[in-house]
Coordinates of C-alpha atoms in Angstrom, one line a residue:
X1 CA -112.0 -43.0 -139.2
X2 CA -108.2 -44.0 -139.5
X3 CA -106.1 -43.0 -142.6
X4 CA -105.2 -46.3 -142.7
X5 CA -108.8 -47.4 -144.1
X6 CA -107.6 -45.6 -147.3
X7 CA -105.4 -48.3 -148.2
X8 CA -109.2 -50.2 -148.4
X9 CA -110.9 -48.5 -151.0
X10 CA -110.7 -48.9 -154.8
X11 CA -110.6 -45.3 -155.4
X12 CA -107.6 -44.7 -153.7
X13 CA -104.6 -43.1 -155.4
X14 CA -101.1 -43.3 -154.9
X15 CA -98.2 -41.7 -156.7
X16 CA -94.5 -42.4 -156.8
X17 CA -94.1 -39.3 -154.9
X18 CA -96.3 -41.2 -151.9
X19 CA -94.3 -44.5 -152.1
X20 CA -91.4 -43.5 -149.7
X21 CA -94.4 -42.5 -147.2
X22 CA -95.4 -45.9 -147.7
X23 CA -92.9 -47.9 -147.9
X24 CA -91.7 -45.8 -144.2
X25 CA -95.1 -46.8 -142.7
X26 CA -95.3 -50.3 -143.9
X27 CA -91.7 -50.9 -141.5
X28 CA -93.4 -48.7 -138.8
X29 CA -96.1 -50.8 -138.1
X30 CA -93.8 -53.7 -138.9
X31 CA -91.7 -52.4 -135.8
X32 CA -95.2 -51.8 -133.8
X33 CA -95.9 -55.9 -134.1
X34 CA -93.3 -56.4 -131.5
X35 CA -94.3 -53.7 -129.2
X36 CA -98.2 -55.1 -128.9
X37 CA -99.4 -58.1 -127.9
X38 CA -100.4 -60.5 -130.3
X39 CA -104.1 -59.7 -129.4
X40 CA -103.8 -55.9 -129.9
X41 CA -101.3 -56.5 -133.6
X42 CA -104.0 -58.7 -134.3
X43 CA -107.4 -56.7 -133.3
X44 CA -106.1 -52.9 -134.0
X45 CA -103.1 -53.4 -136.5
X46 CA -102.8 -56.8 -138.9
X47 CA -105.2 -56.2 -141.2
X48 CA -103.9 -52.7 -142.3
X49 CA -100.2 -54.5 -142.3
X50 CA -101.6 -56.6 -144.7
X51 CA -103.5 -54.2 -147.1
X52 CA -100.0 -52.1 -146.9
X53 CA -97.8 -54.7 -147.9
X54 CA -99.8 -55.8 -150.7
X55 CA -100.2 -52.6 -152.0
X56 CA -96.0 -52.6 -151.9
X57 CA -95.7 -56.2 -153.4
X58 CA -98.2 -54.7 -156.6
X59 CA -95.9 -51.4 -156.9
X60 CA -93.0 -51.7 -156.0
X61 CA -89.9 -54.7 -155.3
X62 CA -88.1 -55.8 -152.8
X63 CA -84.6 -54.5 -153.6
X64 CA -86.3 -50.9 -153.9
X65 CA -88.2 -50.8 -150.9
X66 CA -85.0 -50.3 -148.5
X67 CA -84.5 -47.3 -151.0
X68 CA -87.5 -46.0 -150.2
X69 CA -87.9 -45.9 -146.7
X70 CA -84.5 -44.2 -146.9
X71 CA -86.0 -41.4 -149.1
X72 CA -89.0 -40.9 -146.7
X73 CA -88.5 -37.0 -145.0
X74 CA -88.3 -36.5 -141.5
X75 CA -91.6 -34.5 -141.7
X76 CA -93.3 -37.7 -143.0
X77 CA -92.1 -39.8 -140.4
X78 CA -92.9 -37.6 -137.8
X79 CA -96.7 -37.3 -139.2
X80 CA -96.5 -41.2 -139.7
X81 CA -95.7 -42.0 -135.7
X82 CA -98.2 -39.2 -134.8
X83 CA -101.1 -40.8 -136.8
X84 CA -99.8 -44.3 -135.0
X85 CA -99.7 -43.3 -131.9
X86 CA -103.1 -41.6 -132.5
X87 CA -102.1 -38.0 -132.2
X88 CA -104.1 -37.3 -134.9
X89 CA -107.4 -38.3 -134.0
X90 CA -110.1 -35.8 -133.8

């Protein structure tokens, strides 16, 4: 089951210390819409887009989310293309 699924469930917890993570992963699969095709964005990818960026648009603004994918370590990102590229599957 993808991490990504978290962003699904009401249970889910975030803190401030998370939000560069994903504010970092939300422009990450941003960049991944133009290196799919439109059949693959939409089947594999969209939907978790979606759940990302409205997650963003409830906690955070605009003007802070540049700030934030500036803040996000190089370990995260790493981890973050890993678990995209699907390094991280069992």
């Amino acid at each position: 089951m993808s991490f990504l699924l978290c962003f699904a469930c009401r249970n889910a917890v975030a803190t401030g210390r998370d939000l560069p993570r994903i504010a970092y992963l939300h422009q990450a699969l941003e960049s991944l819409r133009s290196a799919v095709s439109p059949a693959v964005w939409a089947a594999d990818w969209a939907t978790h887009h979606a759940r990302i960026g409205d997650f963003l648009t409830t906690y955070t603004t605009t003007d802070s989310r540049p700030r934030l994918v500036a803040a996000a370590s190089e370990p995260d990102r790493e981890l973050i293309h890993a678990m995209l590229e699907r390094r991280l599957d069992p």
